[in-house]
Short mmCIF file of C-alpha atoms in Angstrom, two decimals:
data_model
loop_
_atom_site.label_atom_id
_atom_site.label_comp_id
_atom_site.label_asym_id
_atom_site.label_seq_id
_atom_site.Cartn_x
_atom_site.Cartn_y
_atom_site.Cartn_z
CA UNK A 1 -82.31 33.28 24.14
CA UNK A 2 -81.24 34.72 20.82
CA UNK A 3 -80.05 37.89 22.53
CA UNK A 4 -77.97 35.90 25.04
CA UNK A 5 -76.42 33.88 22.22
CA UNK A 6 -75.47 37.08 20.39
CA UNK A 7 -73.94 38.48 23.60
CA UNK A 8 -71.90 35.30 24.13
CA UNK A 9 -70.70 35.32 20.53
CA UNK A 10 -69.80 39.01 20.87
CA UNK A 11 -67.77 38.27 24.01
CA UNK A 12 -65.99 35.37 22.31
CA UNK A 13 -65.27 37.57 19.31
CA UNK A 14 -63.86 40.36 21.53
CA UNK A 15 -61.68 37.84 23.43
CA UNK A 16 -60.36 36.47 20.16
CA UNK A 17 -59.44 39.95 18.99
CA UNK A 18 -57.75 40.88 22.26
CA UNK A 19 -56.10 37.60 23.17
CA UNK A 20 -55.36 35.93 19.83
CA UNK A 21 -51.72 36.43 18.81
CA UNK A 22 -51.63 38.63 15.78
CA UNK A 23 -48.95 38.12 13.18
CA UNK A 24 -48.24 41.01 10.87
CA UNK A 25 -46.84 40.28 7.45
CA UNK A 26 -43.16 41.13 7.27
CA UNK A 27 -41.41 41.71 3.98
CA UNK A 28 -38.19 39.67 4.00
CA UNK A 29 -35.45 41.44 2.03
CA UNK A 30 -31.75 41.42 1.10
CA UNK A 31 -29.78 44.67 1.22
CA UNK A 32 -26.29 46.20 1.36
CA UNK A 33 -24.60 43.77 -1.03
CA UNK A 34 -20.88 44.63 -1.08
CA UNK A 35 -17.61 43.20 -2.35
CA UNK A 36 -14.44 43.77 -0.33
CA UNK A 37 -10.96 42.37 0.21
CA UNK A 38 -10.51 41.76 -3.51
CA UNK A 39 -7.13 40.23 -4.30
CA UNK A 40 -5.73 38.36 -7.27
CA UNK A 41 -7.32 35.11 -6.09
CA UNK A 42 -10.09 35.92 -3.62
CA UNK A 43 -12.92 38.29 -2.70
CA UNK A 44 -15.36 38.70 0.17
CA UNK A 45 -19.10 39.10 -0.59
CA UNK A 46 -21.28 40.53 2.21
CA UNK A 47 -24.98 41.33 2.54
CA UNK A 48 -27.70 41.92 5.12
CA UNK A 49 -31.14 40.34 5.56
CA UNK A 50 -33.87 41.91 7.69
CA UNK A 51 -34.77 38.49 9.12
CA UNK A 52 -32.45 35.67 10.17
CA UNK A 53 -31.63 33.56 7.14
CA UNK A 54 -29.02 31.28 5.61
CA UNK A 55 -26.97 32.49 2.67
CA UNK A 56 -25.63 31.51 -0.69
CA UNK A 57 -23.49 33.22 -3.32
CA UNK A 58 -23.74 31.85 -6.84
CA UNK A 59 -20.81 33.11 -8.92
CA UNK A 60 -18.76 32.49 -12.04
CA UNK A 61 -16.72 33.95 -14.89
CA UNK A 62 -19.82 34.12 -17.09
CA UNK A 63 -23.45 35.05 -16.47
CA UNK A 64 -24.15 31.31 -16.35
CA UNK A 65 -22.35 31.41 -12.96
CA UNK A 66 -21.48 27.77 -12.09
CA UNK A 67 -20.02 27.97 -8.56
CA UNK A 68 -21.71 28.22 -5.17
CA UNK A 69 -20.50 29.23 -1.72
CA UNK A 70 -23.02 28.84 1.10
CA UNK A 71 -23.54 28.95 4.84
CA UNK A 72 -26.36 27.33 6.77
CA UNK A 73 -26.25 29.53 9.88
CA UNK A 74 -29.34 31.71 10.37
CA UNK A 75 -28.00 35.26 10.80
CA UNK A 76 -28.73 38.85 9.75
CA UNK A 77 -25.20 39.74 8.56
CA UNK A 78 -23.84 37.43 5.90
CA UNK A 79 -20.44 37.06 4.25
CA UNK A 80 -18.74 34.50 2.05
CA UNK A 81 -15.07 34.48 1.14
CA UNK A 82 -14.57 33.24 -2.39
CA UNK A 83 -11.21 31.52 -2.89
CA UNK A 84 -9.16 30.08 -5.77
CA UNK A 85 -10.30 32.78 -8.20
CA UNK A 86 -8.30 33.61 -11.34
CA UNK A 87 -6.40 36.90 -11.37
CA UNK A 88 -7.43 39.73 -13.71
CA UNK A 89 -10.84 38.10 -14.20
CA UNK A 90 -14.32 39.57 -14.09
CA UNK A 91 -16.73 37.55 -11.94
CA UNK A 92 -20.53 37.72 -11.89
CA UNK A 93 -22.61 36.82 -8.83
CA UNK A 94 -26.02 36.85 -7.19
CA UNK A 95 -27.16 36.36 -3.61
CA UNK A 96 -29.73 33.91 -2.24
CA UNK A 97 -31.07 33.71 1.31
CA UNK A 98 -33.84 31.66 2.87
CA UNK A 99 -35.45 32.54 6.21
CA UNK A 100 -36.58 30.00 8.81
CA UNK A 101 -40.13 29.97 7.43
CA UNK A 102 -38.82 28.81 4.03
CA UNK A 103 -39.16 32.10 2.16
CA UNK A 104 -36.37 32.14 -0.44
CA UNK A 105 -35.09 35.42 -1.89
CA UNK A 106 -32.71 36.02 -4.77
CA UNK A 107 -30.92 39.33 -5.29
CA UNK A 108 -29.45 39.38 -8.79
CA UNK A 109 -29.06 43.17 -9.02
CA UNK A 110 -32.34 43.57 -10.92
CA UNK A 111 -31.38 40.92 -13.46
CA UNK A 112 -27.98 42.51 -14.20
CA UNK A 113 -25.97 40.38 -11.72
CA UNK A 114 -23.33 41.93 -9.47
CA UNK A 115 -19.72 41.98 -10.68
CA UNK A 116 -16.16 42.43 -9.46
CA UNK A 117 -12.75 41.94 -11.08
CA UNK A 118 -9.84 40.26 -9.34
CA UNK A 119 -6.56 42.14 -9.20
CA UNK A 120 -3.74 42.01 -11.68
CA UNK A 121 -0.61 40.19 -10.46
CA UNK A 122 1.32 40.31 -13.74
CA UNK A 123 4.16 42.81 -13.34
CA UNK A 124 4.79 45.23 -16.21
CA UNK A 125 7.86 44.77 -18.36
CA UNK A 126 11.12 46.24 -17.10
CA UNK A 127 12.25 49.71 -18.03
CA UNK A 128 15.13 49.89 -20.48
CA UNK A 129 18.06 52.17 -21.27
CA UNK A 130 18.66 53.27 -17.68
CA UNK A 131 21.44 55.91 -17.79
CA UNK A 132 23.09 58.33 -15.43
CA UNK A 133 22.55 61.64 -17.23
CA UNK A 134 24.41 64.04 -14.92
CA UNK A 135 25.82 64.33 -11.43
CA UNK A 136 26.35 67.51 -9.40
CA UNK A 137 27.10 68.12 -5.73
CA UNK A 138 23.37 68.35 -4.92
CA UNK A 139 21.61 66.25 -7.56
CA UNK A 140 21.69 63.25 -9.80
CA UNK A 141 19.74 63.02 -13.05
CA UNK A 142 18.87 59.69 -14.55
CA UNK A 143 16.95 58.77 -17.68
CA UNK A 144 15.25 55.64 -18.97
CA UNK A 145 12.82 54.34 -21.55
CA UNK A 146 9.58 53.60 -19.68
CA UNK A 147 7.57 50.44 -20.00
CA UNK A 148 4.48 50.88 -22.17
CA UNK A 149 2.39 48.73 -19.79
CA UNK A 150 0.27 49.82 -16.84
#
């Protein structure tokens, strides 16, 4: 009787091993954080997750951040267009994504935060003292005092 019970338990154990769905632990991660399409008032932040997840960019003009742009669609490839930014301004940001099982990840560039700077839209000062220096049949020479601004 004891032997039969052990055989039945062994069969049940084998069936459990063979038929029971096995779930392997998967490390959810964020990668390929990039900034593109930077203008004087906007920028596009993109990143990839190795599992479908939502996405959030926390950003601001200081390391305290202060603004959030998010999407609630569960995807692998993420992007957020940040609008109404100030020109010639350095912005700090970090990424957050949460997968469908509720695992929340934050990528803050190893505690350093990611950064980008919006473009300059202030034109330099005009050149001065524009003069026609000489004219020949095949050339014209002009001179001017350059602006001292970039």
